[in-house]
XYZ file of N, CA and C in Angstrom:
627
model
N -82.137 -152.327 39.011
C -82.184 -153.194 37.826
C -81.333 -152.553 36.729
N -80.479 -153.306 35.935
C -79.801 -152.684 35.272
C -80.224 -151.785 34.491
N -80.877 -152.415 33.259
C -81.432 -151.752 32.085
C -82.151 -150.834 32.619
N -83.061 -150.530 33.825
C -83.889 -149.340 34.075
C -82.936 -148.202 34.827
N -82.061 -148.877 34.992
C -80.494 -147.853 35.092
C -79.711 -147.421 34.280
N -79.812 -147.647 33.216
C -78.813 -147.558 32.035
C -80.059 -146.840 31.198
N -81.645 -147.232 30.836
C -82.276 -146.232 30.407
C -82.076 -145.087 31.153
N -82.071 -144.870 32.576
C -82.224 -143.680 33.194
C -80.996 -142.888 33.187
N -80.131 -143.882 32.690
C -78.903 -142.358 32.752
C -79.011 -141.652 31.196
N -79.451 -143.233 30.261
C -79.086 -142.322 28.922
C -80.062 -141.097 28.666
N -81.564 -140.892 29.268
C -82.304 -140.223 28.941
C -81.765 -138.503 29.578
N -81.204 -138.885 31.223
C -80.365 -138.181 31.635
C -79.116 -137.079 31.287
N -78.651 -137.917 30.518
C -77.451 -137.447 29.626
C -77.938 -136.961 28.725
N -78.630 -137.386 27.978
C -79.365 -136.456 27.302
C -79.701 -134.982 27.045
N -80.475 -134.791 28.330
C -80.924 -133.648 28.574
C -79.935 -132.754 28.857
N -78.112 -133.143 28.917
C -77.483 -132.324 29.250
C -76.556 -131.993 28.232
N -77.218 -133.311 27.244
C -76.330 -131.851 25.642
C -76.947 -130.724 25.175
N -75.890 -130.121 24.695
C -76.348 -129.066 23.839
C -77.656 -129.448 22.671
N -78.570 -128.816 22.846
C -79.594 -129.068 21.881
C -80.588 -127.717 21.335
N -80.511 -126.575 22.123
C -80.585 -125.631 21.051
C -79.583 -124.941 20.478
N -80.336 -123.811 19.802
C -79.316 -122.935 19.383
C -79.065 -121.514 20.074
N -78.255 -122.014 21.059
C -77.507 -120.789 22.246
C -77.071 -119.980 21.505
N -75.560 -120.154 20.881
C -74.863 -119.910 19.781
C -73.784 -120.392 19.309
N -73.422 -120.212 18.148
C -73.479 -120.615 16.985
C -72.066 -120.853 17.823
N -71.083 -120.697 18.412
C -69.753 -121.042 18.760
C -69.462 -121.785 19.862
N -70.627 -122.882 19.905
C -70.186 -123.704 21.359
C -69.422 -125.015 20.311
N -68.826 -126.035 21.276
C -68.377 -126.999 20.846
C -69.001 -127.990 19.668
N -69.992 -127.904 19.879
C -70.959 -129.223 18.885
C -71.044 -128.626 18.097
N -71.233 -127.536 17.733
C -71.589 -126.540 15.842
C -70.124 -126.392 15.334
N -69.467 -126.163 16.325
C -67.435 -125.840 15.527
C -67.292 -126.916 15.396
N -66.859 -128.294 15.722
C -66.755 -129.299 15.288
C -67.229 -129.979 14.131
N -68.860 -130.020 14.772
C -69.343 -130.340 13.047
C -69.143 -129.600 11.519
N -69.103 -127.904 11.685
C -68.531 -127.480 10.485
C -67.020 -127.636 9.952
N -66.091 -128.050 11.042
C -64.310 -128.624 10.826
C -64.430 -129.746 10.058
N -65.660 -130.505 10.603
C -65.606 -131.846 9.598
C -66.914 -132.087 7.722
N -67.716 -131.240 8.274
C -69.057 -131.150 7.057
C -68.446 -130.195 5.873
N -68.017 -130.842 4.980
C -67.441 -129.815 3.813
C -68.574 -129.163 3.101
N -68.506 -128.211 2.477
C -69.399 -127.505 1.690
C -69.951 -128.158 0.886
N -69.382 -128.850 0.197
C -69.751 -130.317 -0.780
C -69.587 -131.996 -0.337
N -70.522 -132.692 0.454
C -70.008 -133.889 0.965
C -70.510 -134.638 -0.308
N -69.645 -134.881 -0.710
C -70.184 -135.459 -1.855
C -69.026 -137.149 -2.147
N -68.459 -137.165 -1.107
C -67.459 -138.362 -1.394
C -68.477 -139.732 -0.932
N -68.497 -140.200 -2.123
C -68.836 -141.712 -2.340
C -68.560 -143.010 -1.015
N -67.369 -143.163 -0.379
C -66.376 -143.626 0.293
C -67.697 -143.036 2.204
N -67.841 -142.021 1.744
C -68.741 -141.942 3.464
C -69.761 -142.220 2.940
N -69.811 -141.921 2.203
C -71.755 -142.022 1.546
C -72.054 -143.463 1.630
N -71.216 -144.367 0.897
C -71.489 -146.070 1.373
C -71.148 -146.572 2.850
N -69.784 -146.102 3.473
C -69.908 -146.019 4.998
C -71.301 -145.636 5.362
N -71.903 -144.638 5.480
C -73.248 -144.699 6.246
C -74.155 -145.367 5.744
N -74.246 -146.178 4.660
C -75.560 -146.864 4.383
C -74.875 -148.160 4.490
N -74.028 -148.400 5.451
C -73.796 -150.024 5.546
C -74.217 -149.719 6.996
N -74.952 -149.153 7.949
C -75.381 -149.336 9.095
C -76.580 -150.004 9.876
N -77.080 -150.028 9.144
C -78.526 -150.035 9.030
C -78.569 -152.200 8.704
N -78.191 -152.116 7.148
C -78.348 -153.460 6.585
C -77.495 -154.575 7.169
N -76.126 -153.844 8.061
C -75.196 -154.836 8.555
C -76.189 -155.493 9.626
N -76.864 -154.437 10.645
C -77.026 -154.833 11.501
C -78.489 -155.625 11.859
N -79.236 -155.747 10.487
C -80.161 -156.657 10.187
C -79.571 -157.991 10.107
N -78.819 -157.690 8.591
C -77.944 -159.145 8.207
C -77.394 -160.139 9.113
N -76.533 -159.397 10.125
C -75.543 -159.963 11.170
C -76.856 -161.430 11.912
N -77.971 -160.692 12.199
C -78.436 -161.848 13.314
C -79.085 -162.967 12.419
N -79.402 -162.114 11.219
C -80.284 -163.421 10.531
C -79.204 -164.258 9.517
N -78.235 -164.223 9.332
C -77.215 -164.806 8.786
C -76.643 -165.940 10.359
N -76.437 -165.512 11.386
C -76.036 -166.179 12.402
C -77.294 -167.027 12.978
N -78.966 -166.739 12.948
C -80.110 -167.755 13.076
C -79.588 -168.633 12.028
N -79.631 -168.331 10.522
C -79.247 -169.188 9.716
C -78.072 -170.302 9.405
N -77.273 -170.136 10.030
C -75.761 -170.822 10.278
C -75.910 -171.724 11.410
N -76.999 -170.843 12.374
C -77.254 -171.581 13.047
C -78.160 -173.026 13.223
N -78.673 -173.015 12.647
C -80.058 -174.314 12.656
C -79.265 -175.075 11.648
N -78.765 -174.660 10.701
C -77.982 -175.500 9.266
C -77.099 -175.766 10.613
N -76.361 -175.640 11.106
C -75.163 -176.477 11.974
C -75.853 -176.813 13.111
N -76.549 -177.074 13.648
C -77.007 -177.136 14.968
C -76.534 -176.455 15.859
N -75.852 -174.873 15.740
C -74.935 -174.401 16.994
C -75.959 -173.936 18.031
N -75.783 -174.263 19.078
C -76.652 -173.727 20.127
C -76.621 -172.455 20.529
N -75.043 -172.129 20.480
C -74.367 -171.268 21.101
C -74.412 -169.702 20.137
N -74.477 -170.399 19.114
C -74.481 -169.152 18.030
C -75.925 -168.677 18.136
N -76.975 -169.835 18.377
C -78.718 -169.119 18.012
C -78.894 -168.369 19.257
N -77.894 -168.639 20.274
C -78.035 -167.815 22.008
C -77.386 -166.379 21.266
N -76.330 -166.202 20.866
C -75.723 -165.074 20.064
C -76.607 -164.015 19.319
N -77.267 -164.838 18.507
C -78.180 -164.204 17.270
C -79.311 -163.795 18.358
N -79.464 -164.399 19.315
C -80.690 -163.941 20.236
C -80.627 -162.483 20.810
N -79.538 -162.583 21.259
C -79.177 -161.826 22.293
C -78.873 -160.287 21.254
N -78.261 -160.751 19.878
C -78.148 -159.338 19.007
C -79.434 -158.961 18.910
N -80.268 -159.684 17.855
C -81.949 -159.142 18.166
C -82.246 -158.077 19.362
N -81.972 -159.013 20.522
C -82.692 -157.825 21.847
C -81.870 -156.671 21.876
N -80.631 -156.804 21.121
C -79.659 -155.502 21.220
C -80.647 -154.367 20.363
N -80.967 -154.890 19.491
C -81.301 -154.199 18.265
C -82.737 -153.149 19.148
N -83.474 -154.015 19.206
C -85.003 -153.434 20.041
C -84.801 -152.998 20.969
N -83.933 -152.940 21.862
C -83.905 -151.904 22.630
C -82.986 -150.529 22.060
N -82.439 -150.844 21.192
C -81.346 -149.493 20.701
C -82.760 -148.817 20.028
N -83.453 -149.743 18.794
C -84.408 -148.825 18.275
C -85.642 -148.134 19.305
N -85.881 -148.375 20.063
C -86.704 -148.204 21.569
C -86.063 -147.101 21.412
N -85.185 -147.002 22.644
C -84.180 -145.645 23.082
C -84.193 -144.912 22.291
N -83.481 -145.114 21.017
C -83.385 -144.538 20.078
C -84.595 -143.228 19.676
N -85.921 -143.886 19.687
C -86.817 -143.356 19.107
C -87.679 -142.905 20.375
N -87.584 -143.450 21.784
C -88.024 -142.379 22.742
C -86.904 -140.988 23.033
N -85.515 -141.461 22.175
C -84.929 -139.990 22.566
C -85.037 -139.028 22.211
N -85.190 -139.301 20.510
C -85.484 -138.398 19.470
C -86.840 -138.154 19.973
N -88.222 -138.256 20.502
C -89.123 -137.666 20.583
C -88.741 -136.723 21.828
N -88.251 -137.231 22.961
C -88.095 -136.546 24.193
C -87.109 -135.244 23.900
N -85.853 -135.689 23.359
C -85.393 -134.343 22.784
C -86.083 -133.452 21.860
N -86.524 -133.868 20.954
C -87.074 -133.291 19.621
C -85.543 -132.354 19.249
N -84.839 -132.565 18.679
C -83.813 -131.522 18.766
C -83.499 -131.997 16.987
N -83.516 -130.401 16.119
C -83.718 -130.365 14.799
C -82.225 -131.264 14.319
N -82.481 -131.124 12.960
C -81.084 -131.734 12.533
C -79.893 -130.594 12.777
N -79.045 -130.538 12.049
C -77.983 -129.433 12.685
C -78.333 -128.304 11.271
N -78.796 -128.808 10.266
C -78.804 -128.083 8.953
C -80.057 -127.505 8.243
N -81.086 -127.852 9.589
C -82.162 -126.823 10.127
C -82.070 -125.758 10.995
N -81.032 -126.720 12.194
C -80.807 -125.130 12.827
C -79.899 -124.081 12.129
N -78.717 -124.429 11.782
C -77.746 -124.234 10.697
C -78.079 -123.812 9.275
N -78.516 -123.617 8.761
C -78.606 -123.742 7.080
C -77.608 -122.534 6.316
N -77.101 -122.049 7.257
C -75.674 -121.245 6.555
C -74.568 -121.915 6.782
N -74.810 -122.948 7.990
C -73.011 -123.400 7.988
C -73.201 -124.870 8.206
N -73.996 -125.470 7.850
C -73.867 -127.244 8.086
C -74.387 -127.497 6.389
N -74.050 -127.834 5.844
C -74.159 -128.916 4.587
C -74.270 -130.063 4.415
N -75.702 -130.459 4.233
C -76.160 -131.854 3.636
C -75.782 -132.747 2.268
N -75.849 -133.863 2.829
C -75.683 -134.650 1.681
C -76.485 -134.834 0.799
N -77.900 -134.576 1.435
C -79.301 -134.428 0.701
C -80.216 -133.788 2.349
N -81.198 -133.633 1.969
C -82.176 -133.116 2.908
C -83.060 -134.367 2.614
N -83.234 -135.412 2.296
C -84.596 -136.646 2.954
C -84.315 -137.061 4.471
N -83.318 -137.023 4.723
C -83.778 -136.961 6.251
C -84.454 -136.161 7.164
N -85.445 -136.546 7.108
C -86.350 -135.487 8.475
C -86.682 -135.382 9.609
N -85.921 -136.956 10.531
C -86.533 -137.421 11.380
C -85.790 -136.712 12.624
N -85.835 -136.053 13.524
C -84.928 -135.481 14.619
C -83.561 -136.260 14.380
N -82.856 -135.325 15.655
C -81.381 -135.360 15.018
C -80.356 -136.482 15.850
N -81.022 -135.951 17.781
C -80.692 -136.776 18.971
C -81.232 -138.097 19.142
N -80.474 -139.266 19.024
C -79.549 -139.399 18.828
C -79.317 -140.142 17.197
N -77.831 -140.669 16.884
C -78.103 -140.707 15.955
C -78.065 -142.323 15.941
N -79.297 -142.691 14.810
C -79.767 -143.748 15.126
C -79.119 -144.553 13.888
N -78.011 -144.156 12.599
C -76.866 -145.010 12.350
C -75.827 -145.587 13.532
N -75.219 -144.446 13.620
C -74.538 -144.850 14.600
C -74.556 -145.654 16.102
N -75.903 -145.628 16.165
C -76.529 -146.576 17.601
C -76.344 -147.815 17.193
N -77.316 -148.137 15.771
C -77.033 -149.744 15.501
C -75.893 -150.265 14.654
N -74.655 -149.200 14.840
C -73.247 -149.444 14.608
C -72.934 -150.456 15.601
N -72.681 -149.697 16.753
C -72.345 -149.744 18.042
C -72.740 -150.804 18.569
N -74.139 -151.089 18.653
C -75.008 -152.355 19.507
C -74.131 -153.508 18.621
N -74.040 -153.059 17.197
C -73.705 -154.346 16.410
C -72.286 -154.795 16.726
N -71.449 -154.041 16.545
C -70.049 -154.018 17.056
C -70.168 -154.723 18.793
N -70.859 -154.191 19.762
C -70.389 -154.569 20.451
C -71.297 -155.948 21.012
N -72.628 -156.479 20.500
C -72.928 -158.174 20.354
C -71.687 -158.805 20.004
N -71.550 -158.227 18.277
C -70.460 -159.226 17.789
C -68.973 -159.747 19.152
N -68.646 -158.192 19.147
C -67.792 -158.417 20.260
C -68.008 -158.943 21.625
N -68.609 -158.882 22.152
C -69.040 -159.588 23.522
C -69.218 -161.212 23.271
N -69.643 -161.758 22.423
C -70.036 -163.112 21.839
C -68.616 -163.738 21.331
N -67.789 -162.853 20.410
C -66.142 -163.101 20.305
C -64.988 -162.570 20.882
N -64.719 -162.267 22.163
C -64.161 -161.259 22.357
C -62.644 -161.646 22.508
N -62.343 -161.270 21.322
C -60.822 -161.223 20.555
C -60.816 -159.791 20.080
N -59.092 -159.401 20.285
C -58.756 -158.263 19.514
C -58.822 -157.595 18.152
N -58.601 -158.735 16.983
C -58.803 -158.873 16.214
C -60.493 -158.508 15.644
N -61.362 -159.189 16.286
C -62.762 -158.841 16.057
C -63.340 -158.058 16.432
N -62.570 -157.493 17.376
C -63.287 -155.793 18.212
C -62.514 -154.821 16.964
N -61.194 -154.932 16.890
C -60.710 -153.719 16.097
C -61.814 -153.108 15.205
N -61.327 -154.631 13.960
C -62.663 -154.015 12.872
C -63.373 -154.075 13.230
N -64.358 -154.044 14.143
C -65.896 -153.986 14.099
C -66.196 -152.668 15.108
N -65.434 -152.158 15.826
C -65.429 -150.642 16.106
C -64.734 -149.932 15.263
N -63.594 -149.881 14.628
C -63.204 -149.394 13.578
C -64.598 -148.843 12.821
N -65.414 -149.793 12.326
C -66.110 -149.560 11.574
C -67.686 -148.745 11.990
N -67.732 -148.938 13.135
C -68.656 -148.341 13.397
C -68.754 -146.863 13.858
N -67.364 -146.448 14.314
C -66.805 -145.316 14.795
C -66.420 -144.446 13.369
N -66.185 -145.303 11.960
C -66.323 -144.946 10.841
C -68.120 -144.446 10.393
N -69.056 -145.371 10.838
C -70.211 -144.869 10.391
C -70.893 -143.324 11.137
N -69.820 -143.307 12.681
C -70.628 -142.204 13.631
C -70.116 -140.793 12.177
N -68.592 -140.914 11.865
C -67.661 -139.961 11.113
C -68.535 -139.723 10.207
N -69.414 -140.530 9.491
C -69.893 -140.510 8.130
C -70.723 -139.587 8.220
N -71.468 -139.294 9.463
C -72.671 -138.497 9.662
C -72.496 -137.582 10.136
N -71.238 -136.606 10.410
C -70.811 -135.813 10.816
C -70.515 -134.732 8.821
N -69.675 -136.135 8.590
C -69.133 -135.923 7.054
C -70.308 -135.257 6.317
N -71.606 -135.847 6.215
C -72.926 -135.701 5.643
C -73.632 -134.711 5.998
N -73.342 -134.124 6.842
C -73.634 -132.841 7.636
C -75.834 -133.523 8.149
N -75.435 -134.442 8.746
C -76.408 -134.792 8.957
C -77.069 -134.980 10.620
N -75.746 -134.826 11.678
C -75.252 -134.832 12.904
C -74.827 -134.326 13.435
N -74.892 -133.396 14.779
C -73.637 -133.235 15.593
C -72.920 -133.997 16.061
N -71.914 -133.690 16.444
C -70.991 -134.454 17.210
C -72.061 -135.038 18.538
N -72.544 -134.397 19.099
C -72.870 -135.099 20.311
C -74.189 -135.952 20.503
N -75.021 -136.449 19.149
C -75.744 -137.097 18.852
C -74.998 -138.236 18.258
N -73.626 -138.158 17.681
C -72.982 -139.805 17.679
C -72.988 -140.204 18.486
N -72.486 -138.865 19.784
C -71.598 -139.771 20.768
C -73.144 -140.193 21.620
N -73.927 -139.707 21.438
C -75.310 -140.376 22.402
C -75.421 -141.606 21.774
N -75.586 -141.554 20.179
C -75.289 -142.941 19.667
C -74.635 -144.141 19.733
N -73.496 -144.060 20.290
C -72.516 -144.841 20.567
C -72.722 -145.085 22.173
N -73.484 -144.387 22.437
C -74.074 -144.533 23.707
C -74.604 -145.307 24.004
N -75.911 -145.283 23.219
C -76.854 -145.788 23.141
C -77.082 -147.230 22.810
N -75.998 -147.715 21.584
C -75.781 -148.694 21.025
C -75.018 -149.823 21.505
N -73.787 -149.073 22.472
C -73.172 -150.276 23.392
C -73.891 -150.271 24.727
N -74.386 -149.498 24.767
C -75.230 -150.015 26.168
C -76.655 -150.692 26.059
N -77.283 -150.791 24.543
C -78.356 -151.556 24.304
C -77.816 -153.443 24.182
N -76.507 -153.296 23.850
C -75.858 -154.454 23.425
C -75.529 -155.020 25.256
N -74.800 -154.648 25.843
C -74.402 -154.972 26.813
C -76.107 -155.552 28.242
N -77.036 -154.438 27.697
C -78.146 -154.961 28.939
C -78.971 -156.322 27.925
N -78.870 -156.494 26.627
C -79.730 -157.515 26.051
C -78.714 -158.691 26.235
N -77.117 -158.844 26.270
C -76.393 -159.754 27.188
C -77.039 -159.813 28.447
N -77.097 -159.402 29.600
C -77.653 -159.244 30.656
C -78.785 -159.512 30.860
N -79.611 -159.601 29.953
C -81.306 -160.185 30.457
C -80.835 -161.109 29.333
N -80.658 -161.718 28.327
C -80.748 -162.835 28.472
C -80.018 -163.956 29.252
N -78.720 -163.667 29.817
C -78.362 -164.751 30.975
C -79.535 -164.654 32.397
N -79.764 -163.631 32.194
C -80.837 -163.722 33.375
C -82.166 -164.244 33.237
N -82.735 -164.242 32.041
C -83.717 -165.140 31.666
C -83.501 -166.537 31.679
N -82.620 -166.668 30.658
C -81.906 -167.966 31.046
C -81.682 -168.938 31.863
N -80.941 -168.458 33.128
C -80.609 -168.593 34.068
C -81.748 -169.264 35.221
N -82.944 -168.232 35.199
C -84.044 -168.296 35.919
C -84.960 -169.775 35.116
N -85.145 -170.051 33.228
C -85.426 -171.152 32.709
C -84.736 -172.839 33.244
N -83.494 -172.450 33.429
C -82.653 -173.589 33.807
C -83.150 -173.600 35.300
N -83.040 -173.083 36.540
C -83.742 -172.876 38.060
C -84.998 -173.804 37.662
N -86.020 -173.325 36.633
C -87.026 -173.965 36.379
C -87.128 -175.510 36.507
N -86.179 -175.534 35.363
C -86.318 -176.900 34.391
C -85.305 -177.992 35.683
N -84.396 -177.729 36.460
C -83.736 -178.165 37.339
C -84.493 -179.036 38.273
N -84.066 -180.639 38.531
C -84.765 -181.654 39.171
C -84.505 -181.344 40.775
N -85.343 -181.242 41.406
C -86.576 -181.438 42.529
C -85.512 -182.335 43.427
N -84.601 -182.144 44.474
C -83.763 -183.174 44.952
C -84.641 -183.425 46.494
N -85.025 -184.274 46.809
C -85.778 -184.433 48.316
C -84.648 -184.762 49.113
């Protein structure tokens, strides 16, 4: 089954990043200090990462809404299918961070990773901006899939993974679980709903003797 295949690799993969502190010179800690300045204090990432979160609320209930005002069928199948993107990214999301438990980087770090603030407390793997970047980017895209509408909308989300690197709030390899996480929550909530679907219509289908 897909999705119990695609949970099982991401939990998988998982377990094969870096998540303690071996030392201080493997790939995921040098990276993140090349990009976390001593002062993240630029405005420009700081609103990049807090458009992650609200886009990817907005997106489905702006498209339910467009939808019923126009009668589109096709769009409320769209807005459906983002929803299930969403609940399963926050799912994953939040069974990874418990299954990892793996600190932020500027707990394990606090001499060489720099925060934008410390209110974040919640584990670090994966990162759960950047997941509902990703899921969002790639509904939108799967539902339009033009060049034009993939650019910016990974553009931008591959901008929100940067932001949290910028914020010293991430490793590198908790985006990339993110981005993980997020197009592959998008791609199996496509997938069960044609398959729900699919099996409703079988239903509803007349009886030929």
């Amino acid at each position: 089954m897909p999705i119990r295949t695609f949970a099982l690799f991401v939990f998988i993969f998982s377990m094969f990043l870096p998540t303690e502190q071996t030392c201080a010179q493997n790939w995921d800690i040098n990276l993140l200090k090349s990009i976390n300045p001593s002062k993240p204090d630029n405005q420009f990432w700081k609103s990049v990462s807090s458009t992650a979160e609200p886009l990817a609320v907005a997106a489905p209930i702006s498209m339910f809404a467009v939808s019923f005002i126009n009668k589109d069928k096709q769009l409320r199948a769209n807005a459906c299918k983002m929803v299930g993107s969403l609940v399963i990214t926050a799912v994953l999301t939040e069974g990874i961070k418990r299954t990892v438990n793996r600190d932020r980087p500027f707990v394990t770090y606090p001499f060489d990773v720099f925060p934008n603030n410390m209110d974040e407390t919640g584990k670090s793997m994966p990162s759960g901006h950047t997941a509902f970047a990703f899921t969002t980017a790639t509904s939108l895209f799967t539902a339009y899939p033009k060049w034009y509408v993939g650019l910016p909308l990974y553009a931008w989300a591959t901008s929100v993974g940067y932001s949290r690197l910028y914020l010293g709030q991430h490793y590198p390899s908790d985006v990339l679980m993110g981005a993980v996480v997020g197009t592959g929550s998008a791609l199996a909530s496509n997938w069960l709903y044609k398959k729900l679907t699919h099996k409703k219509e079988q239903k509803q289908a007349p009886v030929i003797n």
